[in-house]
PDB file of C-alpha atoms in Angstrom:
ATOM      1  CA  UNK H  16      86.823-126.593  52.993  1.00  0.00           C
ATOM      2  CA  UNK H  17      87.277-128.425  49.790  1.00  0.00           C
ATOM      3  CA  UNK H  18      85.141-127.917  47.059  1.00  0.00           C
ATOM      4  CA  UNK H  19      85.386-130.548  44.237  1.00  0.00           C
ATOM      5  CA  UNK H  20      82.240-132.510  43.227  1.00  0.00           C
ATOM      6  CA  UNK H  21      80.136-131.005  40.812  1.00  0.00           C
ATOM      7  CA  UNK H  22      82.535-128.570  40.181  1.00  0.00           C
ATOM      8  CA  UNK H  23      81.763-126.858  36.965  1.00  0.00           C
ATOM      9  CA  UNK H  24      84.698-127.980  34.825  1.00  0.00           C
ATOM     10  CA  UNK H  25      84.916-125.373  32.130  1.00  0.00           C
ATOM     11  CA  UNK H  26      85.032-122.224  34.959  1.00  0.00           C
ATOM     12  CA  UNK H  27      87.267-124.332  37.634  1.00  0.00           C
ATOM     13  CA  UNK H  28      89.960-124.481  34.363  1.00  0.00           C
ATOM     14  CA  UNK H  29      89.936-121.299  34.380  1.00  0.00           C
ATOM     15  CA  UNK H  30      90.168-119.753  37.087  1.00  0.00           C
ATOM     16  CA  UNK H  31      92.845-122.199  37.887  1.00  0.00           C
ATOM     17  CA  UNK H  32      95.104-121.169  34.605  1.00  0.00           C
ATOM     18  CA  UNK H  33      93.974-117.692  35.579  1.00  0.00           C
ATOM     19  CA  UNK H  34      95.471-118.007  38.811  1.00  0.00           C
ATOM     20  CA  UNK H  35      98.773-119.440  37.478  1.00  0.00           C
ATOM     21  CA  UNK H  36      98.977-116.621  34.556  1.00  0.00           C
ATOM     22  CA  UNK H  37      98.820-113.924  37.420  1.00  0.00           C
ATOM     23  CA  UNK H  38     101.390-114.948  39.006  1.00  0.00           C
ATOM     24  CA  UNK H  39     103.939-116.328  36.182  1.00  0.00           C
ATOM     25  CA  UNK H  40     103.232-113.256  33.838  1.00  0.00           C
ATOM     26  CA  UNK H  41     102.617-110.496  35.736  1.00  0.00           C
ATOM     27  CA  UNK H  42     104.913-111.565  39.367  1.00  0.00           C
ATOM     28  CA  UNK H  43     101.608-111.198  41.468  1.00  0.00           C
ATOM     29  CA  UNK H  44     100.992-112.790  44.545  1.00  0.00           C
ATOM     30  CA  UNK H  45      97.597-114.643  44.432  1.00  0.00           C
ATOM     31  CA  UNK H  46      95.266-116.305  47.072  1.00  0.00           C
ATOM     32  CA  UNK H  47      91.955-118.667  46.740  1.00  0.00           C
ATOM     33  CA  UNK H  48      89.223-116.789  48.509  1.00  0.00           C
ATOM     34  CA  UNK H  49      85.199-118.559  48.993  1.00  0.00           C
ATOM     35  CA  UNK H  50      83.484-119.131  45.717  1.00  0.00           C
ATOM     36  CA  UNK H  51      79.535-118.824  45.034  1.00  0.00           C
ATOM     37  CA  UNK H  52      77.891-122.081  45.573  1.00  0.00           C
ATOM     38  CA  UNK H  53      74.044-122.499  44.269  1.00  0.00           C
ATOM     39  CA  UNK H  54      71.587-124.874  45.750  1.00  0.00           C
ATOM     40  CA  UNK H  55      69.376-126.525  43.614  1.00  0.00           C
ATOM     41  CA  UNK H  56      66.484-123.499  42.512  1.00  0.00           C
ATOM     42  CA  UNK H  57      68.308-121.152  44.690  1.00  0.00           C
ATOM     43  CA  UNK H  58      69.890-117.941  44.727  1.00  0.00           C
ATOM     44  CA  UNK H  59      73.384-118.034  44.555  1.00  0.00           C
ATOM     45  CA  UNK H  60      75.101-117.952  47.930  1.00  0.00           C
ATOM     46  CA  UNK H  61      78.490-117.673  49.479  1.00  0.00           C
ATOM     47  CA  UNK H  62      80.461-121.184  50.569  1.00  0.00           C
ATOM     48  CA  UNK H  63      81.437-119.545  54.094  1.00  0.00           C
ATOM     49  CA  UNK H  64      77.615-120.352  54.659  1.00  0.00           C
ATOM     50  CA  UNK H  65      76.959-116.972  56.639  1.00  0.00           C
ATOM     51  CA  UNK H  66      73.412-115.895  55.767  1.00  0.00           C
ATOM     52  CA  UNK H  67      74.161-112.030  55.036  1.00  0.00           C
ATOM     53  CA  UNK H  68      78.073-112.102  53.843  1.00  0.00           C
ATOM     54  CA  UNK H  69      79.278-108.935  53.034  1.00  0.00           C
ATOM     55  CA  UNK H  70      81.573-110.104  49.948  1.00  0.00           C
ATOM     56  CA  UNK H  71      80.126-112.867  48.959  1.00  0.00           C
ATOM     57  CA  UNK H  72      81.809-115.289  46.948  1.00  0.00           C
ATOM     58  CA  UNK H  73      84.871-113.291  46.821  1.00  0.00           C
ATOM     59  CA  UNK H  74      86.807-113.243  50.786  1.00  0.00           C
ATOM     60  CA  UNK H  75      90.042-114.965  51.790  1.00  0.00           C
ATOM     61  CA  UNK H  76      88.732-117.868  54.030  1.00  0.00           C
ATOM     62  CA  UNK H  77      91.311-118.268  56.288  1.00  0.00           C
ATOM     63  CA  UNK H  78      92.727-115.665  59.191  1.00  0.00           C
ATOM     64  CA  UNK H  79      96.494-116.599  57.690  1.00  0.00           C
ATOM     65  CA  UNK H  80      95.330-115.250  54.541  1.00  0.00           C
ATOM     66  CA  UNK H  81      98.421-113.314  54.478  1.00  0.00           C
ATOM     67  CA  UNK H  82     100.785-115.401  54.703  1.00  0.00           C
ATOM     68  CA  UNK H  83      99.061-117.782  52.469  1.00  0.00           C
ATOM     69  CA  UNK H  84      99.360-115.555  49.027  1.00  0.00           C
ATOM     70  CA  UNK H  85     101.877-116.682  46.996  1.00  0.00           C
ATOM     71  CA  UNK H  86     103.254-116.036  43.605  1.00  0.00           C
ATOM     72  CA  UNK H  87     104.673-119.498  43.520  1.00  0.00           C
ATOM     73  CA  UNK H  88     102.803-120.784  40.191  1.00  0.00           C
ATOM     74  CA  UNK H  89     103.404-124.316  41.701  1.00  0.00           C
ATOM     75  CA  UNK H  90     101.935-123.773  44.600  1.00  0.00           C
ATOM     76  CA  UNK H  91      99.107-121.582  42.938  1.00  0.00           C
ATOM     77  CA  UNK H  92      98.402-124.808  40.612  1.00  0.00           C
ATOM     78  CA  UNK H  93      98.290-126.806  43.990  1.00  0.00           C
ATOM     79  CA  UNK H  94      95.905-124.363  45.741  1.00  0.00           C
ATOM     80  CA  UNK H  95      93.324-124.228  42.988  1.00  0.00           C
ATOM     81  CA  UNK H  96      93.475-127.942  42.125  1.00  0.00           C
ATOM     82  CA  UNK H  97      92.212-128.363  45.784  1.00  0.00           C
ATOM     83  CA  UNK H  98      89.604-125.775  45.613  1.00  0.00           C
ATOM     84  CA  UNK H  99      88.923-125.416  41.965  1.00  0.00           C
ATOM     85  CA  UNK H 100      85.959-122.770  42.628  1.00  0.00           C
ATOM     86  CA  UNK H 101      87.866-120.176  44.804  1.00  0.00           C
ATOM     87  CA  UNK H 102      87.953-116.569  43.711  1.00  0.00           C
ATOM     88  CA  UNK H 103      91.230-115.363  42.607  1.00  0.00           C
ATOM     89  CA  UNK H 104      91.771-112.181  45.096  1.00  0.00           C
ATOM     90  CA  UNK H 105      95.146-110.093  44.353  1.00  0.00           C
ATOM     91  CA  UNK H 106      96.579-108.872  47.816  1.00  0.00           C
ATOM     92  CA  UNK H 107      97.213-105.600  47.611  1.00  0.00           C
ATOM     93  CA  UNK H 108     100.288-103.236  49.223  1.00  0.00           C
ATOM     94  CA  UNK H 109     102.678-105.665  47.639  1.00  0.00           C
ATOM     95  CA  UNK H 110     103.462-104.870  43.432  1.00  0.00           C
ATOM     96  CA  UNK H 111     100.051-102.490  43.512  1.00  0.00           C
ATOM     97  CA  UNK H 112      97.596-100.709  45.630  1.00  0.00           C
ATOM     98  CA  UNK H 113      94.186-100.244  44.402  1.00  0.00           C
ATOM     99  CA  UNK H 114      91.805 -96.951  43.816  1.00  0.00           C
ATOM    100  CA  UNK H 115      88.366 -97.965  44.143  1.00  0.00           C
ATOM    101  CA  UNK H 116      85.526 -95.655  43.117  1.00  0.00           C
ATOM    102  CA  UNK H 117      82.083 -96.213  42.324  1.00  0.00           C
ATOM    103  CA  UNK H 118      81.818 -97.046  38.775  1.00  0.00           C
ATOM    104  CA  UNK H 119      79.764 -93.858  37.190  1.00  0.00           C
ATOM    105  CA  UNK H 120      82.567 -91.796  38.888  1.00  0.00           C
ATOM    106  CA  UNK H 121      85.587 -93.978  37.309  1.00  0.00           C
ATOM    107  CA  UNK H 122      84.287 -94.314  33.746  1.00  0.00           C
ATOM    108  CA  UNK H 123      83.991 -90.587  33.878  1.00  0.00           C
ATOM    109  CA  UNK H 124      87.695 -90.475  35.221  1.00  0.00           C
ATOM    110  CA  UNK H 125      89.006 -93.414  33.014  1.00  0.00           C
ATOM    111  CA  UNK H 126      87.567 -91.335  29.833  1.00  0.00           C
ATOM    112  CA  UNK H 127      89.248 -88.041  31.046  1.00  0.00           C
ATOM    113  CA  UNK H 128      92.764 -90.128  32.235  1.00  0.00           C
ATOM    114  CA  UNK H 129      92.770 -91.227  28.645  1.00  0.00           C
ATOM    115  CA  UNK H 130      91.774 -88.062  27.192  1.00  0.00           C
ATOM    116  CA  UNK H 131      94.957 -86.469  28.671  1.00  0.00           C
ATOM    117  CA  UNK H 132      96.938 -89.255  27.682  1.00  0.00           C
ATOM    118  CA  UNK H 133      98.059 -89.964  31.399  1.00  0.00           C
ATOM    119  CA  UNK H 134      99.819 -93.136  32.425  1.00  0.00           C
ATOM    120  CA  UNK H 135      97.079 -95.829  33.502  1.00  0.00           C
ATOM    121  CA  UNK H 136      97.579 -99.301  34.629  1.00  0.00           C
ATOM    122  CA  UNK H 137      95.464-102.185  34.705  1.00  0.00           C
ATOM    123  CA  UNK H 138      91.675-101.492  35.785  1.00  0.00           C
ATOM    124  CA  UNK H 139      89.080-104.119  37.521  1.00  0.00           C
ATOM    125  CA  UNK H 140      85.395-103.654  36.706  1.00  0.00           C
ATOM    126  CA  UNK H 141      83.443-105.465  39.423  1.00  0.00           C
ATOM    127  CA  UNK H 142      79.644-107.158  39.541  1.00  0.00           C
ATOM    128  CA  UNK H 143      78.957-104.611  42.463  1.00  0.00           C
ATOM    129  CA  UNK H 144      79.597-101.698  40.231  1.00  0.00           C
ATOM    130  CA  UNK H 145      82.926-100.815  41.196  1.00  0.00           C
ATOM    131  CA  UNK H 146      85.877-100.460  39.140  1.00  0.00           C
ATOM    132  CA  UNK H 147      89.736-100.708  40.935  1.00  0.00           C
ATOM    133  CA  UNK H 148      92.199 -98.768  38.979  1.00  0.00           C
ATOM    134  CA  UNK H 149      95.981-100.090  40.124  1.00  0.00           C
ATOM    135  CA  UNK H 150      98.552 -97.870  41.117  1.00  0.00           C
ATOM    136  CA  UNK H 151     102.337 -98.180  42.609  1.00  0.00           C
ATOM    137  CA  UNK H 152     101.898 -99.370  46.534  1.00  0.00           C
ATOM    138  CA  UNK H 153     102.338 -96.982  49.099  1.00  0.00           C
ATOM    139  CA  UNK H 154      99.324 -95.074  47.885  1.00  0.00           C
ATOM    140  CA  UNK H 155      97.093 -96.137  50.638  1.00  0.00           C
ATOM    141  CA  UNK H 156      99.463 -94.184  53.232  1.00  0.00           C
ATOM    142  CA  UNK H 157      99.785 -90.515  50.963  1.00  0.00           C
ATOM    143  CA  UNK H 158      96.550 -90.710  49.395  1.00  0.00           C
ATOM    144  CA  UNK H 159      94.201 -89.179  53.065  1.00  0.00           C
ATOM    145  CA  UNK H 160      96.967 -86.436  52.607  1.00  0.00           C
ATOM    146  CA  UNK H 161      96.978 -85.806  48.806  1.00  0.00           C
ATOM    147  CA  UNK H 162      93.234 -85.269  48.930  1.00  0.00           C
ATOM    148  CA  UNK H 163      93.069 -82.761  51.977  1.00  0.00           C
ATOM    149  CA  UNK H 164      96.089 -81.151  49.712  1.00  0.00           C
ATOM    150  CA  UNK H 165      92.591 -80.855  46.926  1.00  0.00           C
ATOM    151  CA  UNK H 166      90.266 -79.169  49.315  1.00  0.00           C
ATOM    152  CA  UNK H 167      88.846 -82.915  50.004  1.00  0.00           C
ATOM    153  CA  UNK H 168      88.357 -84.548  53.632  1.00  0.00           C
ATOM    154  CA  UNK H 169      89.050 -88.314  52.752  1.00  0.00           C
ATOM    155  CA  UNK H 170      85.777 -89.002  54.184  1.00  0.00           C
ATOM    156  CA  UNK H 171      83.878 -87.009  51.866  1.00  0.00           C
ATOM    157  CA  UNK H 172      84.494 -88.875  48.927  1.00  0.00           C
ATOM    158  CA  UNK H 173      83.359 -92.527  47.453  1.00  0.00           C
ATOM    159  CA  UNK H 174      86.513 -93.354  47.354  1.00  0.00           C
ATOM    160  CA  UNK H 175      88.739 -96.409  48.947  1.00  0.00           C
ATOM    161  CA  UNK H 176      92.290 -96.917  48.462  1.00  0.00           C
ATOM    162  CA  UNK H 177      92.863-100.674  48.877  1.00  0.00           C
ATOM    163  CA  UNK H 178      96.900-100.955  50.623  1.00  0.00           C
ATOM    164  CA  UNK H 179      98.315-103.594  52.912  1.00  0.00           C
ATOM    165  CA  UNK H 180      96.446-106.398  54.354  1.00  0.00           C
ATOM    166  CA  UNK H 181      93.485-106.094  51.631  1.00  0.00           C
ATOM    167  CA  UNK H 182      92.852-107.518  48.445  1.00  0.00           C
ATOM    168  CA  UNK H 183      90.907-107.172  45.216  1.00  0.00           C
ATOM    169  CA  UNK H 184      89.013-109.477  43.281  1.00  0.00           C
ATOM    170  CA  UNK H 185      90.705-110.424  40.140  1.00  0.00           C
ATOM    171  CA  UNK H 186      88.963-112.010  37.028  1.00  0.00           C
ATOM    172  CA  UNK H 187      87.475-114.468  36.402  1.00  0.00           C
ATOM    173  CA  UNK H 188      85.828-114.669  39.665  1.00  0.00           C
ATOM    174  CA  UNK H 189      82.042-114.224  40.340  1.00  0.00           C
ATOM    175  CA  UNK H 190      81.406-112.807  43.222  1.00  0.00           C
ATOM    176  CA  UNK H 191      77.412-111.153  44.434  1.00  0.00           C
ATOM    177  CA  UNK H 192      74.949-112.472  42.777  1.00  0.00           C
ATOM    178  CA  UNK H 193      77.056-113.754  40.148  1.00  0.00           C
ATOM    179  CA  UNK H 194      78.679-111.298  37.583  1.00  0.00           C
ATOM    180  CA  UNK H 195      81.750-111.793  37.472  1.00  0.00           C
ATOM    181  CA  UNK H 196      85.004-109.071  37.565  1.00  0.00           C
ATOM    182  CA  UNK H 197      86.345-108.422  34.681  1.00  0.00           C
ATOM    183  CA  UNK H 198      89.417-106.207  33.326  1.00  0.00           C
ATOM    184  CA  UNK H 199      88.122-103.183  31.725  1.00  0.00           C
ATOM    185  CA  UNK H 200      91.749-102.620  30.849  1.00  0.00           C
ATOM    186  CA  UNK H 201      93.508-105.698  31.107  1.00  0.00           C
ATOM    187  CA  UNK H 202      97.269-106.297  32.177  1.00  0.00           C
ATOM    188  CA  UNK H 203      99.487-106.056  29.288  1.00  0.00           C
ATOM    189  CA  UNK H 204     103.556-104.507  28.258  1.00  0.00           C
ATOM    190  CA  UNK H 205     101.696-101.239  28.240  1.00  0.00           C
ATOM    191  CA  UNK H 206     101.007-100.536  31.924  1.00  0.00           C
ATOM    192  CA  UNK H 207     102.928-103.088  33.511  1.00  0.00           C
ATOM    193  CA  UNK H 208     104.654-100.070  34.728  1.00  0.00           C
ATOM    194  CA  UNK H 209     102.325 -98.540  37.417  1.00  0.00           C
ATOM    195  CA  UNK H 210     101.393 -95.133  37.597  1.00  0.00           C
ATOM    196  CA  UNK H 211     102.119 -93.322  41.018  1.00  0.00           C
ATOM    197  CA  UNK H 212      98.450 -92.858  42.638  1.00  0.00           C
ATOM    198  CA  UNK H 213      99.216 -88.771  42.584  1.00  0.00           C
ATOM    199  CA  UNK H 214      99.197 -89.071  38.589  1.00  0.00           C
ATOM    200  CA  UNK H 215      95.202 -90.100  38.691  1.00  0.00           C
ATOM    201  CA  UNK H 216      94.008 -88.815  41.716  1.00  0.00           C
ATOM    202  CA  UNK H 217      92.853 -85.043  40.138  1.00  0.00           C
ATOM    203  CA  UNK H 218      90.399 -86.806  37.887  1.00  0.00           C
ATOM    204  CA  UNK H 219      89.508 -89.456  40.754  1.00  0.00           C
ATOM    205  CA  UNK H 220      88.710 -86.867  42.758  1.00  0.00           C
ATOM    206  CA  UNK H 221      87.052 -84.517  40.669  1.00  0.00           C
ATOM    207  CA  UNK H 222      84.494 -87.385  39.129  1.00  0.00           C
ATOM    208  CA  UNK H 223      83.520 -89.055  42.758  1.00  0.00           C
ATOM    209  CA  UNK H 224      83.262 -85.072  43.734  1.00  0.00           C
ATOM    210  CA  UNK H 225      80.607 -84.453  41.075  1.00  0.00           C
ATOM    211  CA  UNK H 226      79.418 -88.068  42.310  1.00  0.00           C
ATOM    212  CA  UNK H 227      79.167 -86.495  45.884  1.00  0.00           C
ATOM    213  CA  UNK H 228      77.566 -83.444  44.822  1.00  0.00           C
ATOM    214  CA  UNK H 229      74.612 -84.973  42.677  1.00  0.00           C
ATOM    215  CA  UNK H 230      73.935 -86.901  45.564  1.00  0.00           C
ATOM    216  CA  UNK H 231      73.836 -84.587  48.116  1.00  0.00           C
ATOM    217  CA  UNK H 232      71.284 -82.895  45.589  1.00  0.00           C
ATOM    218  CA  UNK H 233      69.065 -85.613  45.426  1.00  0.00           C
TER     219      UNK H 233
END
């Protein structure tokens, strides 16, 4: 479904030279997802039109999604110009997996990674209070492994490693009930060389652990 009248111009801009940026600058594959549409005195709500969606505003709309990701900045300028509102979603398990954690438990890790001066690349900070820290792909398939190797069943722990045939929601999208993601650290010369997701899994796991505990507490 198109989505052009009454498009907000300044945010359809960007997201569109957003879009492009991704994948000329950084080599990522990109795809338009749904975008958060808002009826007049409403709440805003997702354009796939289902009552309770689970990520809305921010979901690849079509079952092809796959195959439709490209890092093509023609063809990204041509997807966006048709749906100037989609979300930008990165698929992930192609340059970079993502570690999702809830976000008390990464700011605690992100300020001990630092601390320790260990490598870090780019990290997401999501409306649903989530940040996505990326790592080299691959990580989705050692990670279950890495963390039993800790003294951690992978089911114990807040924690999602986003691999092949998922995505993540890039900036500037808005996506719930309308923040929108943002970089907390954003993609630059620094870290476009990914860390391996063994380098920041020991504070990962040690800040959703405390996470775990307190709750368990409660």
């Amino acid at each position: 479904m198109e989505h052009t009248i009454g498009a907000p111009r300044q945010l359809a801009g960007q997201l569109l030279d957003t879009a492009v940026r991704y994948a000329l600058e950084r080599h990522w594959d990109v795809l338009p997802g749904s975008w958060l549409d808002r009826e007049a005195g409403g709440a805003p709500r997702c354009s796939c039109a289902a009552p309770s969606c689970p990520a809305a505003g921010a979901h690849p709309t079509r079952p092809d999604w796959v195959t439709q990701a490209t890092g093509n900045p023609a063809q990204v300028r041509g997807m966006w110009q048709r749906s100037p509102l989609a979300s930008v979603l990165l698929p992930t398990g192609r340059t970079f997996d993502a570690i999702d954690v809830p976000e008390s438990a990464g700011l605690l890790a992100l300020a001990r990674l630092e601390r320790m001066q260990l490598p870090l690349g780019p990290v997401i900070s999501m409306p649903t209070r989530r940040l996505a820290f990326f790592v080299l792909p691959g990580a989705a398939a050692k990670v279950p492994a890495l963390l039993r190797g800790l003294g951690w069943p992978p089911e114990s722990l807040d924690l999602v490693v986003r691999g092949q045939g998922d995505w993540v929601t890039a900036p500037p999208s808005r996506m719930g009930t309308g923040g929108s993601a943002q970089w907390l650290r954003e993609p630059n010369e620094l870290n476009r060389w990914l860390p391996d997701a063994a380098e920041l899994l020991r504070p990962l796991v040690y800040a959703c652990g405390q996470e775990a505990v307190t709750a368990r507490a409660r």
